[in-house]
Short mmCIF file of C-alpha atoms and ligand atoms in Angstrom, two decimals:
data_model
loop_
_atom_site.label_atom_id
_atom_site.label_comp_id
_atom_site.label_asym_id
_atom_site.label_seq_id
_atom_site.Cartn_x
_atom_site.Cartn_y
_atom_site.Cartn_z
CA ARG A 18 41.49 -34.67 95.60
CA GLY A 19 43.06 -31.87 93.55
CA LYS A 20 43.22 -32.21 89.79
CA ARG A 21 46.32 -33.24 87.90
CA ALA A 22 47.28 -31.50 84.64
CA PHE A 23 49.76 -32.43 81.92
CA ILE A 24 50.81 -29.41 79.87
CA ALA A 25 52.70 -30.14 76.65
CA GLY A 26 54.75 -27.28 75.17
CA ILE A 27 56.58 -25.36 77.89
CA ALA A 28 60.26 -24.51 77.48
CA ASP A 29 60.45 -21.09 79.17
CA ASP A 30 58.33 -18.66 81.19
CA ASN A 31 57.21 -16.49 78.27
CA GLY A 32 54.64 -18.56 76.40
CA TYR A 33 50.99 -19.47 76.82
CA GLY A 34 51.82 -22.91 78.26
CA TRP A 35 53.58 -21.37 81.26
CA ALA A 36 50.70 -18.98 81.92
CA ILE A 37 48.19 -21.84 81.68
CA ALA A 38 50.27 -23.89 84.13
CA LYS A 39 50.23 -20.99 86.57
CA SER A 40 46.47 -20.45 86.37
CA LEU A 41 45.86 -24.18 86.85
CA ALA A 42 48.31 -24.27 89.78
CA ALA A 43 46.61 -21.23 91.34
CA ALA A 44 43.32 -23.14 91.12
CA GLY A 45 44.92 -26.03 93.01
CA ALA A 46 45.99 -28.39 90.22
CA GLU A 47 49.15 -30.49 90.31
CA ILE A 48 51.39 -29.58 87.36
CA LEU A 49 53.22 -32.00 85.04
CA ILE A 50 55.02 -30.60 82.02
CA GLY A 51 56.10 -31.98 78.65
CA THR A 52 59.11 -30.12 77.24
CA TRP A 53 60.46 -30.46 73.70
CA VAL A 54 63.56 -32.68 73.85
CA PRO A 55 66.05 -30.17 72.34
CA ALA A 56 64.90 -27.52 74.85
CA LEU A 57 64.80 -29.77 77.91
CA ASN A 58 68.29 -29.25 79.29
CA ILE A 59 68.20 -25.49 79.31
CA PHE A 60 64.65 -25.44 80.71
CA GLU A 61 65.46 -27.79 83.59
CA THR A 62 68.73 -26.02 84.37
CA SER A 63 67.03 -22.61 84.41
CA LEU A 64 64.26 -24.00 86.61
CA LYS A 65 66.75 -25.48 89.10
CA ARG A 66 68.87 -22.33 89.20
CA GLY A 67 65.82 -20.26 90.11
CA LYS A 68 65.77 -18.30 86.86
CA PHE A 69 61.98 -18.60 86.69
CA ASP A 70 61.28 -18.01 90.38
CA GLU A 71 59.93 -14.50 89.84
CA SER A 72 57.50 -15.85 87.22
CA ARG A 73 56.53 -18.73 89.49
CA VAL A 74 54.81 -16.45 92.00
CA LEU A 75 51.08 -17.22 92.27
CA PRO A 76 48.40 -14.71 93.35
CA ASP A 77 48.57 -15.99 96.97
CA GLY A 78 52.33 -15.34 97.09
CA SER A 79 53.38 -19.00 96.95
CA LEU A 80 55.52 -20.41 94.12
CA MET A 81 54.05 -22.65 91.44
CA ASN A 82 55.30 -26.17 92.04
CA ILE A 83 56.12 -28.29 89.00
CA THR A 84 55.87 -31.92 90.10
CA LYS A 85 57.69 -33.39 87.10
CA VAL A 86 59.08 -32.39 83.71
CA TYR A 87 58.95 -35.01 80.94
CA ALA A 88 60.99 -34.93 77.74
CA LEU A 89 58.58 -34.95 74.78
CA ASP A 90 58.70 -34.76 71.03
CA ALA A 91 55.12 -34.71 69.84
CA VAL A 92 55.94 -35.49 66.20
CA TYR A 93 56.79 -39.09 67.11
CA ASP A 94 54.12 -41.48 68.40
CA ASN A 95 56.42 -44.34 69.37
CA LEU A 96 60.01 -45.54 69.03
CA GLU A 97 59.38 -47.24 65.66
CA ASP A 98 58.57 -43.79 64.22
CA VAL A 99 61.90 -42.25 65.19
CA PRO A 100 64.44 -42.03 62.36
CA GLU A 101 68.03 -43.14 63.06
CA ASP A 102 69.50 -39.64 62.68
CA VAL A 103 67.18 -38.32 65.40
CA LYS A 104 67.89 -41.27 67.74
CA THR A 105 71.62 -40.61 67.51
CA ASN A 106 71.36 -36.80 67.50
CA LYS A 107 73.22 -35.58 70.57
CA ARG A 108 70.32 -33.32 71.60
CA TYR A 109 68.08 -36.42 71.79
CA ALA A 110 70.52 -39.12 72.92
CA GLY A 111 70.66 -37.79 76.49
CA ALA A 112 66.92 -38.19 77.05
CA SER A 113 64.69 -41.25 76.81
CA ASN A 114 61.03 -42.24 76.59
CA TRP A 115 60.06 -38.99 74.87
CA THR A 116 57.67 -40.26 72.16
CA VAL A 117 54.00 -39.53 72.83
CA GLN A 118 53.15 -43.14 73.69
CA GLU A 119 56.12 -43.48 76.05
CA VAL A 120 55.35 -40.19 77.83
CA ALA A 121 51.74 -41.27 78.41
CA GLU A 122 53.03 -44.60 79.77
CA SER A 123 55.51 -42.83 82.06
CA VAL A 124 52.79 -40.53 83.41
CA ARG A 125 50.56 -43.56 84.04
CA ASN A 126 53.37 -45.37 85.88
CA ASP A 127 54.24 -42.28 87.93
CA PHE A 128 50.78 -40.93 88.75
CA GLY A 129 48.08 -43.33 87.46
CA SER A 130 45.84 -40.70 85.90
CA ILE A 131 45.38 -37.08 84.90
CA ASP A 132 42.35 -34.79 84.67
CA ILE A 133 43.52 -32.03 82.34
CA LEU A 134 45.54 -32.23 79.11
CA VAL A 135 46.89 -29.03 77.57
CA HIS A 136 48.46 -28.84 74.09
CA SER A 137 50.41 -25.59 73.80
CA LEU A 138 52.83 -26.36 71.00
CA ALA A 139 53.25 -25.69 67.32
CA ASN A 140 56.02 -25.79 64.79
CA GLY A 141 56.19 -24.96 61.09
CA PRO A 142 59.67 -25.03 59.55
CA GLU A 143 58.53 -22.87 56.61
CA VAL A 144 56.28 -20.51 58.59
CA SER A 145 57.94 -17.45 57.09
CA LYS A 146 57.19 -18.60 53.51
CA PRO A 147 53.88 -17.74 51.84
CA LEU A 148 51.63 -20.78 51.34
CA LEU A 149 52.18 -20.54 47.57
CA GLU A 150 55.90 -21.09 48.14
CA THR A 151 55.59 -23.79 50.80
CA SER A 152 57.00 -27.24 50.02
CA ARG A 153 55.04 -30.43 50.56
CA ASN A 154 57.47 -31.42 53.32
CA GLY A 155 57.16 -28.06 55.05
CA TYR A 156 53.37 -28.20 54.91
CA LEU A 157 53.23 -31.77 56.23
CA ALA A 158 55.73 -30.95 58.98
CA ALA A 159 53.52 -28.05 60.14
CA MET A 160 50.49 -30.38 60.22
CA SER A 161 52.44 -33.08 62.05
CA ALA A 162 53.84 -30.82 64.78
CA SER A 163 50.85 -28.50 65.16
CA SER A 164 47.72 -30.58 64.40
CA TYR A 165 48.33 -34.32 64.51
CA SER A 166 50.38 -33.80 67.66
CA PHE A 167 47.10 -32.97 69.41
CA VAL A 168 45.27 -35.98 67.98
CA SER A 169 48.15 -38.18 69.11
CA LEU A 170 48.40 -36.68 72.61
CA LEU A 171 44.67 -37.03 73.21
CA LYS A 172 44.65 -40.56 71.78
CA HIS A 173 47.44 -41.69 74.10
CA PHE A 174 46.34 -39.79 77.21
CA VAL A 175 42.58 -40.43 77.01
CA PRO A 176 42.95 -43.93 78.54
CA ILE A 177 44.51 -42.38 81.66
CA MET A 178 42.18 -39.35 81.84
CA ASN A 179 39.51 -39.41 84.52
CA PRO A 180 35.91 -39.09 83.24
CA GLY A 181 34.86 -35.44 83.48
CA GLY A 182 38.34 -34.40 82.40
CA ALA A 183 39.14 -31.72 79.85
CA SER A 184 41.64 -31.02 77.12
CA ILE A 185 42.60 -27.66 75.66
CA SER A 186 44.71 -26.55 72.72
CA LEU A 187 45.77 -23.13 71.40
CA THR A 188 44.80 -21.90 67.97
CA TYR A 189 45.09 -18.66 66.00
CA ILE A 190 42.67 -16.58 63.89
CA ALA A 191 44.85 -17.20 60.79
CA SER A 192 42.91 -20.48 60.52
CA GLU A 193 39.75 -18.57 59.57
CA ARG A 194 40.87 -15.19 58.21
CA ILE A 195 43.78 -14.15 56.02
CA ILE A 196 46.82 -13.22 58.12
CA PRO A 197 49.67 -12.57 55.68
CA GLY A 198 52.96 -13.74 57.21
CA TYR A 199 51.53 -16.79 59.01
CA GLY A 200 52.69 -19.15 56.29
CA GLY A 201 54.28 -22.52 55.71
CA GLY A 202 50.95 -24.30 56.15
CA MET A 203 50.57 -23.03 59.72
CA SER A 204 47.20 -21.44 58.83
CA SER A 205 46.15 -24.81 57.40
CA ALA A 206 47.40 -26.60 60.53
CA LYS A 207 45.33 -24.35 62.81
CA SER A 208 42.24 -24.97 60.63
CA ALA A 209 42.75 -28.70 61.06
CA LEU A 210 43.22 -28.24 64.81
CA GLN A 211 39.91 -26.36 65.07
CA SER A 212 38.04 -28.92 63.00
CA ASP A 213 39.57 -31.75 65.01
CA THR A 214 38.42 -30.00 68.20
CA ARG A 215 34.83 -30.64 67.10
CA VAL A 216 35.29 -34.24 65.97
CA LEU A 217 37.40 -35.17 69.00
CA ALA A 218 34.86 -33.50 71.32
CA PHE A 219 32.30 -35.95 69.95
CA GLU A 220 34.52 -39.03 70.09
CA ALA A 221 36.18 -38.35 73.46
CA GLY A 222 32.90 -37.07 74.89
CA ARG A 223 30.89 -40.14 73.92
CA ARG A 224 33.55 -42.70 74.80
CA HIS A 225 35.28 -41.17 77.81
CA LYS A 226 33.25 -38.13 79.02
CA ILE A 227 36.20 -35.91 78.19
CA ARG A 228 35.65 -32.32 76.95
CA VAL A 229 37.73 -30.88 74.09
CA ASN A 230 38.04 -27.13 73.48
CA THR A 231 40.50 -24.77 71.85
CA ILE A 232 41.43 -21.18 72.69
CA SER A 233 41.99 -18.79 69.81
CA ALA A 234 44.56 -16.52 71.42
CA GLY A 235 45.58 -13.04 70.39
CA PRO A 236 49.21 -12.16 69.65
CA LEU A 237 51.86 -12.68 72.37
CA GLY A 238 55.60 -12.11 72.04
CA SER A 239 56.54 -15.70 72.95
CA ARG A 240 59.67 -17.43 71.75
CA ALA A 241 57.73 -19.26 69.01
CA ALA A 242 55.98 -16.07 67.88
CA LYS A 243 59.24 -14.12 67.70
CA ALA A 244 60.60 -16.82 65.38
CA ILE A 245 57.78 -16.05 62.92
CA GLY A 246 59.02 -12.47 62.68
CA PHE A 247 55.87 -10.33 62.51
CA ILE A 248 54.68 -10.53 66.12
CA ASP A 249 55.39 -6.90 67.09
CA MET A 250 53.33 -5.73 64.14
CA MET A 251 50.47 -8.03 65.17
CA ILE A 252 50.57 -6.76 68.75
CA ASP A 253 50.49 -3.15 67.51
CA TYR A 254 47.66 -3.96 65.11
CA SER A 255 45.63 -5.48 67.92
CA LEU A 256 46.25 -2.51 70.22
CA ALA A 257 45.08 -0.15 67.48
CA ASN A 258 42.09 -2.13 66.22
CA ALA A 259 40.66 -4.49 68.85
CA PRO A 260 37.51 -3.55 70.81
CA LEU A 261 39.60 -3.66 74.02
CA GLN A 262 42.64 -1.44 73.48
CA LYS A 263 44.97 -2.95 76.06
CA GLU A 264 47.91 -5.30 76.12
CA LEU A 265 46.88 -8.96 75.96
CA LEU A 266 48.46 -10.75 78.92
CA ALA A 267 49.41 -14.42 78.76
CA ASP A 268 47.68 -14.74 82.14
CA GLU A 269 44.35 -13.81 80.54
CA VAL A 270 44.69 -16.85 78.27
CA GLY A 271 45.82 -18.89 81.30
CA ASN A 272 42.71 -17.89 83.23
CA ALA A 273 40.42 -18.77 80.30
CA ALA A 274 42.12 -22.18 80.10
CA ALA A 275 41.61 -22.73 83.83
CA PHE A 276 37.93 -21.90 83.39
CA LEU A 277 37.56 -24.28 80.43
CA ALA A 278 39.29 -27.04 82.39
CA SER A 279 37.09 -26.51 85.45
CA PRO A 280 33.59 -27.77 86.36
CA LEU A 281 32.36 -24.21 85.66
CA ALA A 282 32.63 -25.20 81.97
CA SER A 283 31.06 -28.65 82.39
CA ALA A 284 28.69 -28.21 79.42
CA ILE A 285 31.24 -26.60 77.09
CA THR A 286 32.91 -28.83 74.51
CA GLY A 287 33.82 -28.66 70.84
CA THR A 288 34.22 -24.88 70.97
CA VAL A 289 36.71 -22.25 69.87
CA LEU A 290 36.95 -19.61 72.61
CA TYR A 291 38.46 -16.30 71.48
CA VAL A 292 40.76 -14.72 74.05
CA ASP A 293 42.06 -11.84 71.96
CA ASN A 294 40.62 -8.57 73.33
CA GLY A 295 37.80 -9.11 70.80
CA LEU A 296 39.93 -8.59 67.68
CA HIS A 297 38.31 -11.57 65.89
CA ALA A 298 34.96 -9.74 65.86
CA MET A 299 36.22 -6.77 63.84
CA GLY A 300 35.52 -6.67 60.09
CA VAL A 301 37.76 -3.73 59.36
CA GLY A 302 40.54 -1.86 61.17
CA VAL A 303 39.58 1.55 62.57
P1 LIG B 614 56.09 -21.07 73.01
O1 LIG B 614 57.40 -20.96 72.33
O2 LIG B 614 56.01 -20.72 74.46
O3 LIG B 614 55.47 -22.54 72.89
C1 LIG B 614 55.68 -23.41 71.82
C2 LIG B 614 56.31 -24.66 72.39
O4 LIG B 614 56.24 -25.74 71.46
C3 LIG B 614 57.80 -24.48 72.72
O5 LIG B 614 58.00 -24.76 74.09
C4 LIG B 614 58.47 -25.54 71.86
O6 LIG B 614 59.60 -26.10 72.50
C5 LIG B 614 57.35 -26.55 71.71
N1 LIG B 614 57.49 -27.50 70.61
C6 LIG B 614 57.75 -27.25 69.31
N2 LIG B 614 57.79 -28.40 68.62
C7 LIG B 614 57.53 -29.40 69.50
C8 LIG B 614 57.46 -30.82 69.39
N3 LIG B 614 57.65 -31.45 68.23
N4 LIG B 614 57.20 -31.54 70.51
C9 LIG B 614 57.00 -30.93 71.70
N5 LIG B 614 57.07 -29.58 71.86
C10 LIG B 614 57.34 -28.83 70.76
O7 LIG B 614 55.09 -20.17 72.15
P2 LIG B 614 53.52 -19.86 72.26
O8 LIG B 614 53.31 -18.76 71.28
O9 LIG B 614 53.09 -19.67 73.64
O10 LIG B 614 52.84 -21.16 71.63
C11 LIG B 614 51.94 -22.00 72.34
C12 LIG B 614 50.70 -22.23 71.49
O11 LIG B 614 49.99 -21.00 71.37
C13 LIG B 614 50.98 -22.69 70.06
O12 LIG B 614 50.02 -23.65 69.67
C14 LIG B 614 50.78 -21.42 69.26
O13 LIG B 614 50.47 -21.66 67.90
C15 LIG B 614 49.62 -20.83 70.02
N6 LIG B 614 49.34 -19.41 69.74
C16 LIG B 614 50.30 -18.46 69.92
C17 LIG B 614 50.02 -17.13 69.65
C18 LIG B 614 51.06 -16.05 69.84
O14 LIG B 614 50.89 -14.94 69.34
N7 LIG B 614 52.13 -16.32 70.56
C19 LIG B 614 48.74 -16.76 69.20
C20 LIG B 614 47.76 -17.75 69.03
C21 LIG B 614 48.08 -19.07 69.31
#
């Protein structure tokens, strides 16, 4: 039987989540997607109208098939967590069952189990503020959307993940080195995500035989990255300074994710894999 993947954090065809979905689909996996509630309508409409068809083409010429798109907001674990103003917000009222627990239940009812869980989402409302100017609420919101969201997804999906399964998240070098401009507690959130990758690899490995890894990706001009504001500078910096002086393609991150999710990586867990043209290894720009 082919593998089944749930990829949280796709709302267009520009980001890492989309590229990971394509690489997994090319390797024969069935694709389920979790899309942020406020972005769901436009994503599904664009998908239906064929707006993404060009980007759906796989190496063998066929189109990536997305079996189902689920509404998801990964900052809420269950209905009791959802504040009244969100429940009644018109961008949320049209969708249902979008808390993490409900999505995992829906996937179990629809398909029984999955093999691969991908977390490709982050959010930091104060990302453009230096850490010194970040509010407590902004910092905690970054941690909730970008770090705990992974703990919560794994916690709720692990019971329906087949033994031998794998989970993958996306991190950024700002967790380990100073990257001015990646503020609002987002650097802190990525540090937590990387630390949690190790602890969760132990817990999910021992209890469920599930592997947990994270990919530290180089800069990509995704929707989320453009919102931060400094992405073009980061791409130029990488081109000028990385060991491999070429554009970093989202597909290269997708392919690394497909490897990590596959039996080829059956002894790899608890790791941070750098897919960044080698930029992380430089100590100084040249
Ligand atoms: P993206 O915009 O394609 O993906 C981010 C997604 O997160 C969006 O689809 C957004 O709708 C979703 N999202 C935000 N809040 C959410 C929530 N509460 N619940 C559910 N979904 C939510 O951008 P991307 O850059 O491809 O980001 C994917 C991952 O890659 C993120 O973890 C990001 O930090 C990481 N990353 C990106 C870069 C880069 O340069 N683009 C570099 C390293 C790591």
